[in-house]
XYZ file of N, CA, C and O in Angstrom:
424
model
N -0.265 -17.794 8.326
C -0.119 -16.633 7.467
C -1.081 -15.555 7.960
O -2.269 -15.807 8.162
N -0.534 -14.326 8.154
C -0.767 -13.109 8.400
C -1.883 -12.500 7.699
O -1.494 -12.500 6.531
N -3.605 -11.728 7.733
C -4.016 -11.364 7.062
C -2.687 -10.166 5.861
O -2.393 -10.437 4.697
N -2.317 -9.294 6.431
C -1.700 -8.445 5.619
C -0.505 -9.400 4.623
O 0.018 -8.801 3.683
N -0.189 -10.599 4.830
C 0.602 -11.566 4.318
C -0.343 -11.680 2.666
O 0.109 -11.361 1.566
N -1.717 -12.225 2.966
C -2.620 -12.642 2.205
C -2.174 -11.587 1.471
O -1.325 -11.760 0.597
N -2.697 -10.369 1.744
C -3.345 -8.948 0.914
C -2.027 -8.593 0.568
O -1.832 -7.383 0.685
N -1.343 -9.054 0.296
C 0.290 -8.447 0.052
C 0.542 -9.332 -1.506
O 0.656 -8.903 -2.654
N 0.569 -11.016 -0.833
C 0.337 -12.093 -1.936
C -0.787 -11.769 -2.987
O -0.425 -11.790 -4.163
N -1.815 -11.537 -2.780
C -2.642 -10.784 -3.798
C -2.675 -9.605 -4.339
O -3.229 -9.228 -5.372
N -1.948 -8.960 -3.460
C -1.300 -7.541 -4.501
C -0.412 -7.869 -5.789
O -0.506 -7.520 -6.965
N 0.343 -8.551 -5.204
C 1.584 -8.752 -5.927
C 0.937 -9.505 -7.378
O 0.892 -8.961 -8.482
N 0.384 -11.111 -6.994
C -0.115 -11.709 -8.098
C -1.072 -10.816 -9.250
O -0.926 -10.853 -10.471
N -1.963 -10.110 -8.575
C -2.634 -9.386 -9.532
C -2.033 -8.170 -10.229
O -2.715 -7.531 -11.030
N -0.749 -7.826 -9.941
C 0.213 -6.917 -10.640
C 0.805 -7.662 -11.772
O 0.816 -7.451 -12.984
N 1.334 -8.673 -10.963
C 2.199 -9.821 -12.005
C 1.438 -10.182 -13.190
O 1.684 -10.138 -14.396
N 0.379 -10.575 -12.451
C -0.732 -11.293 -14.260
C -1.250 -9.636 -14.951
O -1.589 -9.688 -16.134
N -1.281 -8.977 -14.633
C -2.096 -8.051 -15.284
C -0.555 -7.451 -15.752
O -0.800 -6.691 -16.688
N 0.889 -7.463 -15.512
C 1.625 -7.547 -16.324
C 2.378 -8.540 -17.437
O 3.074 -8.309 -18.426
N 2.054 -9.359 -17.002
C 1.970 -10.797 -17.839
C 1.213 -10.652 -19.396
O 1.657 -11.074 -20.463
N -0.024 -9.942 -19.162
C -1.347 -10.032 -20.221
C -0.715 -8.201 -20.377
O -1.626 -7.404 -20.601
N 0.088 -7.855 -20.316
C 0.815 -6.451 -20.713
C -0.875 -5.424 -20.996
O -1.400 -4.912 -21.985
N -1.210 -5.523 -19.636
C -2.637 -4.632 -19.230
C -1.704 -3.382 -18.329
O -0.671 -3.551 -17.681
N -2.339 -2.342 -18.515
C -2.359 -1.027 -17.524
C -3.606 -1.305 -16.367
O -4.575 -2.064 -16.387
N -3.152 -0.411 -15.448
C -4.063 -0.480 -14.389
C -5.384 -0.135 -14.851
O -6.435 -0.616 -14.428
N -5.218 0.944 -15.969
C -6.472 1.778 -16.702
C -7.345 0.306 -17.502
O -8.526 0.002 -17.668
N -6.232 -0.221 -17.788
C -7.520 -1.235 -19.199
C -7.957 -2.326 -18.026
O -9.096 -2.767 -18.180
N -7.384 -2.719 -17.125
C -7.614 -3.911 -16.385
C -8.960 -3.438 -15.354
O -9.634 -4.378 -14.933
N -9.295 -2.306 -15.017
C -10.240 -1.703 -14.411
C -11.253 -1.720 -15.581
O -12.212 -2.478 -15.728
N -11.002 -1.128 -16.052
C -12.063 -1.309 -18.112
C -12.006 -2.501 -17.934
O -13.028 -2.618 -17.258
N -11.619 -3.472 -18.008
C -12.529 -5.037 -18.382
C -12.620 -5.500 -17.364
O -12.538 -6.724 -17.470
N -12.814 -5.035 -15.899
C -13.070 -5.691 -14.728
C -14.319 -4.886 -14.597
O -15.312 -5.504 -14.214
N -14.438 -3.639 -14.843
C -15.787 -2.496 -14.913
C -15.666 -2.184 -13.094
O -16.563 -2.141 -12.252
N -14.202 -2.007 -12.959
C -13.981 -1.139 -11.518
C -13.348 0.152 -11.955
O -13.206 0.513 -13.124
N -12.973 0.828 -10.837
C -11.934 1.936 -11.567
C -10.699 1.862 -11.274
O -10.345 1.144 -10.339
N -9.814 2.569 -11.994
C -8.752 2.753 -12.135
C -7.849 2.948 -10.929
O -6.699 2.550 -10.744
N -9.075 4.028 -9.755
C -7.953 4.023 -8.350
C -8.714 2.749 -7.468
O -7.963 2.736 -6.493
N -9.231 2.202 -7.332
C -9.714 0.781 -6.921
C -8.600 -0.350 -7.308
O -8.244 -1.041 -6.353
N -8.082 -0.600 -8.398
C -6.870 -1.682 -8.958
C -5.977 -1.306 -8.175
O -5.493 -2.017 -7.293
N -5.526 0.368 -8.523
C -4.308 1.037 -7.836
C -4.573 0.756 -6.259
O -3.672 0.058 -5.794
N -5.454 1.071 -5.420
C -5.699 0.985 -4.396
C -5.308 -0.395 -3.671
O -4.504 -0.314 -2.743
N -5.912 -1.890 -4.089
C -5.291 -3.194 -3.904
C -3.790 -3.550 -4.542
O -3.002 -4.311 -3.981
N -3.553 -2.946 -5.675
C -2.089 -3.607 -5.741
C -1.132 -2.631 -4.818
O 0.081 -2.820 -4.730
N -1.589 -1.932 -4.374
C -0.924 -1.522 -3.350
C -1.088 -1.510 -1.676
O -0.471 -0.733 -0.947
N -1.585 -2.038 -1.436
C -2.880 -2.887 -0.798
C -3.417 -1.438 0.254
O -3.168 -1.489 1.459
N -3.893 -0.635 -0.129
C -4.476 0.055 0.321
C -6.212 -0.402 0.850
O -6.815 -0.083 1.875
N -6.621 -1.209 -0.256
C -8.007 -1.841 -0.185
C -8.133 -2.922 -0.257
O -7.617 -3.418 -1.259
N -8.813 -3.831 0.650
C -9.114 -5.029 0.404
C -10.082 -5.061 -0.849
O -10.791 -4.147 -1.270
N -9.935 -6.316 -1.326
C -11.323 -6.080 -2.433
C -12.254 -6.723 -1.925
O -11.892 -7.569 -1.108
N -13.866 -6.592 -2.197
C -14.490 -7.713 -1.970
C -14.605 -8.974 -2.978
O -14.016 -9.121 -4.049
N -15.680 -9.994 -2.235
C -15.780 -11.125 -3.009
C -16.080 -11.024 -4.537
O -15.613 -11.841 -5.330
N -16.996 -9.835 -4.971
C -17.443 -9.405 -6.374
C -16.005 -8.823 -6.433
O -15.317 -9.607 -7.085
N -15.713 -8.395 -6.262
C -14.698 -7.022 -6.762
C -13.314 -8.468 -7.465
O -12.772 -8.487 -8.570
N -13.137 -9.545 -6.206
C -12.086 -10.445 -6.850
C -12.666 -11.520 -8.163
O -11.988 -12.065 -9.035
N -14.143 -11.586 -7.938
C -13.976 -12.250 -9.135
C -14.386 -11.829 -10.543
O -14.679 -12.484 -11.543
N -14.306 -10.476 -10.284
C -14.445 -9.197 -11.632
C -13.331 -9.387 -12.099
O -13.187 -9.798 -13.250
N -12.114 -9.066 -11.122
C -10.540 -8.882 -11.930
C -9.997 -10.174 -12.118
O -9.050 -10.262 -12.900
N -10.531 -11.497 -11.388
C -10.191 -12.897 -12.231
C -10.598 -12.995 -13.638
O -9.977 -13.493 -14.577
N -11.818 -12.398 -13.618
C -12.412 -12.356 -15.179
C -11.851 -11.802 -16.077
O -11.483 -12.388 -17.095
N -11.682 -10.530 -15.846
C -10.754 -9.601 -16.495
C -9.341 -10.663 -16.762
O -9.132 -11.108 -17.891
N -8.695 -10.898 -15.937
C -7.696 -11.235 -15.872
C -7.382 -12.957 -16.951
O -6.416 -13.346 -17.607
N -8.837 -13.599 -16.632
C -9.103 -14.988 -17.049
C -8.186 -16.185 -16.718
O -7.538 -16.985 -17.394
N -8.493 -15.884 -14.796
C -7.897 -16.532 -14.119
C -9.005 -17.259 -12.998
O -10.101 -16.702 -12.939
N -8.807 -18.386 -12.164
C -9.659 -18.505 -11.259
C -8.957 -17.624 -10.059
O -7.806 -17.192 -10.113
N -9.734 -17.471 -9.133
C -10.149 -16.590 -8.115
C -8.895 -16.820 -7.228
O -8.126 -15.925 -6.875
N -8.764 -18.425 -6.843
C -7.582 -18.827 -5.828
C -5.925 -18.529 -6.149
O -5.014 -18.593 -5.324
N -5.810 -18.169 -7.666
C -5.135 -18.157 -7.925
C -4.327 -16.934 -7.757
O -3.125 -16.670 -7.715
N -5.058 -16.509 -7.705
C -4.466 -14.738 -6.820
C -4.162 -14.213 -5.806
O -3.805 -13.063 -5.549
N -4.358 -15.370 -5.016
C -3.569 -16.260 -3.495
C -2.330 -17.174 -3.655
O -1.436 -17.057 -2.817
N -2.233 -17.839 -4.396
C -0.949 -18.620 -4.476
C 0.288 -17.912 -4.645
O 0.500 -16.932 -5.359
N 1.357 -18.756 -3.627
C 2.840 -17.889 -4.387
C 2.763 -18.175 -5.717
O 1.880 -18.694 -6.400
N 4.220 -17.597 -6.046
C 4.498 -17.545 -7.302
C 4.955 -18.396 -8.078
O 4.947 -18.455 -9.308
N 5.394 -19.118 -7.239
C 6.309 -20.790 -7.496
C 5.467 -21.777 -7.553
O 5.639 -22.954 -7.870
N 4.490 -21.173 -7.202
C 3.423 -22.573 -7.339
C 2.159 -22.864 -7.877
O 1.362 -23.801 -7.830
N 2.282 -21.058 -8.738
C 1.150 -20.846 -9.357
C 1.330 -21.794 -10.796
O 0.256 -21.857 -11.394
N 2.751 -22.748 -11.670
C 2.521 -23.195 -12.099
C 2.387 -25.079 -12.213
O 2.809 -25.868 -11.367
N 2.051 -25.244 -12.828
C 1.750 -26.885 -13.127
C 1.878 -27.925 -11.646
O 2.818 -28.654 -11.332
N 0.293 -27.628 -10.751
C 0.314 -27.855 -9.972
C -0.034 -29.400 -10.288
O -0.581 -29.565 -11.378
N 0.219 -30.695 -9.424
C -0.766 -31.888 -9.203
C -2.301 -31.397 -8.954
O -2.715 -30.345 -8.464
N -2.977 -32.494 -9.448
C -4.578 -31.986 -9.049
C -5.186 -31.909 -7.525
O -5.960 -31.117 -6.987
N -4.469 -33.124 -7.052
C -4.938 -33.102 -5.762
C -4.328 -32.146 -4.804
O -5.029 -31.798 -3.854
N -2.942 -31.598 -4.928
C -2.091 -30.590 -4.368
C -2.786 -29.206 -4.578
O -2.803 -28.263 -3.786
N -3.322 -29.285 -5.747
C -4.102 -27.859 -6.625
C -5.638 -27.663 -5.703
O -6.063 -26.651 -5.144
N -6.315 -29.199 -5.812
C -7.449 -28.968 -4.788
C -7.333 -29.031 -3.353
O -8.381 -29.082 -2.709
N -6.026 -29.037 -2.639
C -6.384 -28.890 -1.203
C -5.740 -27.214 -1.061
O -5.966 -26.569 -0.037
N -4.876 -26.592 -2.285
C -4.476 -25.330 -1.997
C -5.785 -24.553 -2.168
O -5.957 -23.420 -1.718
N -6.831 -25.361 -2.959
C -8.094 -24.108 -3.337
C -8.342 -24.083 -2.310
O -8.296 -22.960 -1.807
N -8.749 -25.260 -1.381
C -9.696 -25.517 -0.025
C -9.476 -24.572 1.008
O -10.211 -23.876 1.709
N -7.681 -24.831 0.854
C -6.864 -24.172 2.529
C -6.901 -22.507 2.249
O -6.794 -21.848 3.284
N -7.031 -21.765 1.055
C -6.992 -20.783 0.623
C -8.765 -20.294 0.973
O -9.222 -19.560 1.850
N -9.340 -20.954 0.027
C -11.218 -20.583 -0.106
C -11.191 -20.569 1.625
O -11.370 -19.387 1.917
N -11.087 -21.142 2.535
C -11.216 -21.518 3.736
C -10.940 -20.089 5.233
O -11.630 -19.683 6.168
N -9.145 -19.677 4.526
C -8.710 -18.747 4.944
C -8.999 -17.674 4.556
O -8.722 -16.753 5.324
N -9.805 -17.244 2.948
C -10.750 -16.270 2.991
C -11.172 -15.679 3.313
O -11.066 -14.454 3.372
N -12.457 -17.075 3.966
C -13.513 -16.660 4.422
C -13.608 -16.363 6.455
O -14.325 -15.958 7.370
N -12.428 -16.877 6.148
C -12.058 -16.770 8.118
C -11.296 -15.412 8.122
O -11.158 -14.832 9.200
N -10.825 -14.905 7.048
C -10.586 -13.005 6.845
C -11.705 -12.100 6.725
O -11.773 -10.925 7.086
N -12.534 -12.792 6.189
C -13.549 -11.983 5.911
C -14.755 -12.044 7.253
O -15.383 -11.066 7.656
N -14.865 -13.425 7.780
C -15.284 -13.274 8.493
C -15.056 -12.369 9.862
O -16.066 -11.798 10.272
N -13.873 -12.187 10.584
C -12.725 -11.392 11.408
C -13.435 -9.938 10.946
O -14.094 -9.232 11.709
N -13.148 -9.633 9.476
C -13.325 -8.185 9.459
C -14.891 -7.692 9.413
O -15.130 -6.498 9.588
N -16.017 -8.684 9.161
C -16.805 -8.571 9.363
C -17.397 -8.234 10.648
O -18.157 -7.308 10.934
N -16.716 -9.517 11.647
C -17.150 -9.227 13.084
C -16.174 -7.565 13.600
O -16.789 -7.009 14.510
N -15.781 -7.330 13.473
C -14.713 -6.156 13.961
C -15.859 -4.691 12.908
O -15.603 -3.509 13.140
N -16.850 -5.012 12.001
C -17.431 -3.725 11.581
C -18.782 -3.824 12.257
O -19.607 -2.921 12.117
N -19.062 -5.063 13.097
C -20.153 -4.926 13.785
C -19.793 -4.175 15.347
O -20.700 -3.958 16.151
């Protein structure tokens, strides 16, 4: 999977739940304490977020973090052990995105 794959899958999910919980971009920035063109900016994936920035709008959202990586089909009633190797392979590919864009701003 494609970084822009990721940031696409997390656009989307964090549109979906923050329409799910029938939030505006405006209130979901209000209880994440980002702003309004920052939300707009990732669900359209204009911006990556950072590591604070994703687990502000999980909070907001009152979701865990990985979950804003998963498709959609599988975001429900996972097995546990299926659930903990998607956190792993996800937390994992993260940090091997983040790492990439890190080395590329040095």
């Amino acid at each position: 999977m494609q970084g822009n794959e990721i940031q696409s899958r997390l656009a989307e999910n964090i549109k979906r739940l923050r329409k799910e919980k029938k939030l505006t971009q405006f209130e979901l920035a209000e209880l994440s304490s980002l702003s309004e063109g920052m939300i707009k900016s990732i669900e359209t994936c204009h911006a990556w977020p950072s590591e604070n920035t994703l687990l502000q709008i999980s909070n907001a959202l009152k979701t865990d973090v990985y979950h804003l990586f998963l498709p959609v089909s599988s975001s429900v009633s996972l097995k546990d052990s299926i659930h903990a190797q998607l956190k792993k392979a996800i937390t994992e590919r993260f940090c091997e995105c983040l790492n990439e864009i890190m080395a590329e701003l040095e």
